[in-house]
């Protein structure tokens, strides 16, 4: 019963091009979505987030889009750089006050940006 | 000056042993967490403490017992280790009002033989 899914385990992109990472969720009660980035042998680091009342949030080269009707979000990286090569986790939260701080993670997508 | 530090980084042990993983954060956060990354790479929450009070306790075997001596520390003790406990365990911290933006430690790779 995986509520957050990243169906593409890996993605390879040429440097300078756009990287698009996708995420689907099943629980319409989620009210906050996040992307984390993880390098090998390190913990995940927060990248960007979006509230369910918005459909887009931009931070430099990173933009997250939210389509609530489709229960889908995506992370766009433009332009992609070799240093962006990492595992990207989508996460969701907000189901009830008792779950404050509980993030539901997808299984991650490994992005490789080729020079 | 690591923000969230956990020790040890690697832990190899025999079935049936008891082991502990320590976590400390110097960010002044009021909430700390333990997450487990299983073999399928899913990160799943195990426990959450806010100001030393347990606020989230997922369906985790009672062989796992978190202990928070103060706001800056959340340790994980595991009794009678089993093969299925092998995983990477991540400690994290955050502010309750900003709870989604968690800061993670670098993980502890636990291997039970």
Coordinates of C-alpha atoms in Angstrom, one line a residue:
Chain A
X1 CA 0.0 0.0 0.0
X2 CA 2.5 2.6 -1.2
X3 CA 0.9 6.0 -1.1
X4 CA 3.7 7.8 -2.9
X5 CA 5.2 6.3 -6.0
X6 CA 8.1 7.1 -8.3
X7 CA 7.6 4.8 -11.2
X8 CA 10.9 5.6 -12.9
X9 CA 13.8 4.1 -11.0
X10 CA 16.3 5.9 -13.1
X11 CA 16.7 8.8 -15.6
X12 CA 19.7 9.8 -17.7
X13 CA 20.0 13.3 -19.1
X14 CA 22.6 15.3 -21.0
X15 CA 24.2 18.2 -19.3
X16 CA 22.4 21.4 -20.0
X17 CA 19.1 19.7 -20.9
X18 CA 16.0 19.5 -18.7
X19 CA 15.5 16.7 -16.2
X20 CA 11.9 15.9 -15.3
X21 CA 11.3 13.6 -12.3
X22 CA 7.8 12.4 -11.7
X23 CA 5.8 11.3 -8.6
X24 CA 2.3 10.1 -8.1
X25 CA 0.3 9.8 -4.9
X26 CA -2.9 8.2 -3.9
X27 CA -4.0 10.0 -0.7
X28 CA -6.0 13.2 -1.5
X29 CA -5.5 14.4 2.1
X30 CA -1.8 15.1 1.6
X31 CA -1.3 18.8 1.9
X32 CA 2.4 19.3 1.5
X33 CA 4.9 17.8 -0.9
X34 CA 8.6 17.8 -0.9
X35 CA 11.6 16.7 -2.9
X36 CA 14.8 15.5 -1.3
X37 CA 18.1 14.8 -2.9
X38 CA 20.5 12.1 -1.7
X39 CA 24.1 11.4 -2.6
X40 CA 25.7 8.0 -1.8
X41 CA 26.6 7.5 1.8
X42 CA 24.8 10.6 2.8
X43 CA 21.4 11.4 4.2
X44 CA 18.7 13.0 2.1
X45 CA 18.8 16.8 1.9
X46 CA 15.8 19.0 1.4
X47 CA 15.5 20.5 -2.1
X48 CA 12.2 22.1 -2.7
X49 CA 8.6 21.9 -1.5
X50 CA 5.1 22.9 -2.5
X51 CA 1.8 23.4 -0.6
X52 CA -1.3 21.8 -1.9
X53 CA -2.8 25.2 -2.4
X54 CA -0.3 26.0 -5.1
X55 CA 0.4 24.4 -8.4
X56 CA 4.0 25.7 -8.9
X57 CA 7.0 26.6 -6.8
X58 CA 10.3 27.7 -8.3
X59 CA 13.7 28.0 -6.7
X60 CA 16.6 28.7 -9.0
X61 CA 17.0 25.8 -11.4
X62 CA 14.4 23.7 -9.6
X63 CA 10.7 23.9 -10.2
X64 CA 8.1 21.7 -8.7
X65 CA 4.7 21.4 -10.3
X66 CA 1.6 20.0 -8.6
X67 CA -1.5 18.6 -10.4
X68 CA -3.9 17.8 -7.6
X69 CA -6.6 16.4 -9.9
X70 CA -4.2 13.9 -11.3
X71 CA -2.5 13.4 -7.9
X72 CA 0.8 14.0 -9.7
X73 CA 3.8 16.2 -9.1
X74 CA 7.0 16.7 -11.0
X75 CA 10.4 18.2 -10.4
X76 CA 12.0 20.1 -13.3
X77 CA 15.7 20.8 -13.2
X78 CA 16.9 23.3 -15.9
X79 CA 19.6 23.3 -16.9
X80 CA 20.8 20.0 -15.6
X81 CA 24.4 19.8 -14.3
X82 CA 26.6 16.8 -13.5
X83 CA 26.5 17.7 -9.8
X84 CA 22.7 17.1 -9.9
X85 CA 23.4 13.3 -10.3
X86 CA 21.9 11.8 -7.2
X87 CA 18.8 9.9 -6.0
X88 CA 15.7 12.1 -5.8
X89 CA 13.0 11.3 -3.3
X90 CA 9.4 12.6 -3.5
X91 CA 7.6 12.9 -0.2
X92 CA 4.2 13.9 1.1
X93 CA 2.8 14.8 4.5
X94 CA -0.2 16.3 6.3
X95 CA -2.6 13.5 6.9
X96 CA -4.1 14.5 10.2
X97 CA -2.6 16.4 13.1
X98 CA -1.3 13.3 14.8
X99 CA 0.9 12.6 11.8
X100 CA 2.7 15.9 12.1
X101 CA 6.2 15.4 10.8
X102 CA 5.4 12.1 9.2
X103 CA 6.7 12.1 5.7
X104 CA 5.7 9.4 3.2
X105 CA 8.5 8.8 0.8
X106 CA 8.6 7.4 -2.7
X107 CA 11.2 4.8 -3.5
X108 CA 13.4 7.3 -5.3
X109 CA 14.6 8.0 -8.9
X110 CA 18.3 7.9 -9.7
X111 CA 19.3 10.8 -11.9
X112 CA 22.4 10.7 -14.0
X113 CA 23.5 13.9 -15.8
X114 CA 26.1 13.2 -18.4
X115 CA 28.7 15.8 -19.3
Chain B
X1 CA 30.1 21.0 13.1
X2 CA 27.8 18.4 11.6
X3 CA 24.1 19.3 12.0
X4 CA 22.7 15.8 12.5
X5 CA 25.3 13.2 13.5
X6 CA 24.6 9.5 14.1
X7 CA 27.0 6.8 15.1
X8 CA 28.1 4.3 14.2
X9 CA 28.1 4.6 10.4
X10 CA 28.4 0.9 9.9
X11 CA 27.2 -1.8 12.3
X12 CA 27.7 -5.5 11.6
X13 CA 26.4 -7.9 14.2
X14 CA 25.1 -11.4 14.9
X15 CA 21.4 -12.4 15.2
X16 CA 20.2 -12.2 18.7
X17 CA 22.5 -9.4 19.8
X18 CA 21.4 -6.1 21.2
X19 CA 22.7 -2.9 19.7
X20 CA 22.3 0.9 19.9
X21 CA 22.5 3.7 17.4
X22 CA 23.1 7.2 18.7
X23 CA 21.9 10.5 17.2
X24 CA 22.6 14.1 18.1
X25 CA 21.5 17.3 16.4
X26 CA 23.0 20.8 17.1
X27 CA 20.4 22.7 15.1
X28 CA 18.2 23.6 18.1
X29 CA 15.3 21.6 16.6
X30 CA 12.5 20.4 18.8
X31 CA 11.6 17.3 16.9
X32 CA 13.7 14.2 16.1
X33 CA 12.9 11.1 14.0
X34 CA 14.1 7.7 13.1
X35 CA 13.5 6.5 9.5
X36 CA 14.4 3.1 8.1
X37 CA 15.4 2.5 4.4
X38 CA 14.7 -1.0 3.5
X39 CA 16.1 -3.2 0.7
X40 CA 13.6 -1.8 -1.7
X41 CA 14.9 1.7 -0.9
X42 CA 11.7 3.0 0.6
X43 CA 12.3 5.4 3.5
X44 CA 9.7 4.7 6.2
X45 CA 9.2 6.6 9.5
X46 CA 9.6 4.6 12.7
X47 CA 9.5 7.1 15.5
X48 CA 9.2 10.8 16.2
X49 CA 9.9 12.7 19.4
X50 CA 9.0 16.3 20.2
X51 CA 10.7 17.8 23.2
X52 CA 11.4 14.3 24.5
X53 CA 7.8 13.2 24.1
X54 CA 7.0 10.3 21.7
X55 CA 4.5 11.6 19.1
X56 CA 4.8 9.1 16.3
X57 CA 5.2 5.4 16.8
X58 CA 4.6 3.4 13.6
X59 CA 4.0 -0.3 13.5
X60 CA 7.5 -1.2 14.7
X61 CA 8.3 -4.4 16.7
X62 CA 8.8 -3.6 20.4
X63 CA 12.3 -4.9 20.1
X64 CA 13.0 -1.3 18.9
X65 CA 13.0 1.2 21.7
X66 CA 13.8 4.9 21.1
X67 CA 15.2 6.9 23.9
X68 CA 15.4 10.7 24.1
X69 CA 17.4 12.0 27.1
X70 CA 17.0 15.6 25.8
X71 CA 15.9 17.5 22.8
X72 CA 19.2 17.2 21.1
X73 CA 19.5 13.4 21.3
X74 CA 17.4 10.5 20.1
X75 CA 19.0 7.1 20.4
X76 CA 17.6 3.8 19.0
X77 CA 18.1 0.6 20.9
X78 CA 17.4 -2.7 19.2
X79 CA 17.0 -6.0 21.1
X80 CA 17.3 -9.5 19.8
X81 CA 18.4 -8.5 16.3
X82 CA 16.9 -10.4 13.4
X83 CA 18.1 -10.8 9.8
X84 CA 15.2 -8.6 8.6
X85 CA 16.5 -5.7 10.7
X86 CA 19.3 -5.3 8.2
X87 CA 18.7 -1.8 6.6
X88 CA 20.0 1.7 6.7
X89 CA 18.6 3.7 9.6
X90 CA 18.5 7.5 9.3
X91 CA 18.0 10.0 12.1
X92 CA 16.5 13.3 11.3
X93 CA 15.5 16.5 13.0
X94 CA 13.2 19.4 12.3
X95 CA 11.0 22.2 13.8
X96 CA 7.5 21.1 14.5
X97 CA 6.1 24.3 12.9
X98 CA 8.3 23.5 9.9
X99 CA 8.1 19.8 10.2
X100 CA 8.4 18.8 6.6
X101 CA 11.9 20.2 6.1
X102 CA 13.8 17.6 7.9
X103 CA 17.6 17.5 8.3
X104 CA 18.9 13.9 8.0
X105 CA 22.0 12.3 9.4
X106 CA 24.2 10.3 7.0
X107 CA 22.7 7.0 8.1
X108 CA 23.8 3.8 9.8
X109 CA 24.1 0.7 7.7
X110 CA 23.1 -2.2 9.9
X111 CA 23.9 -5.7 8.8
X112 CA 22.6 -8.6 10.8
X113 CA 24.4 -11.9 10.0

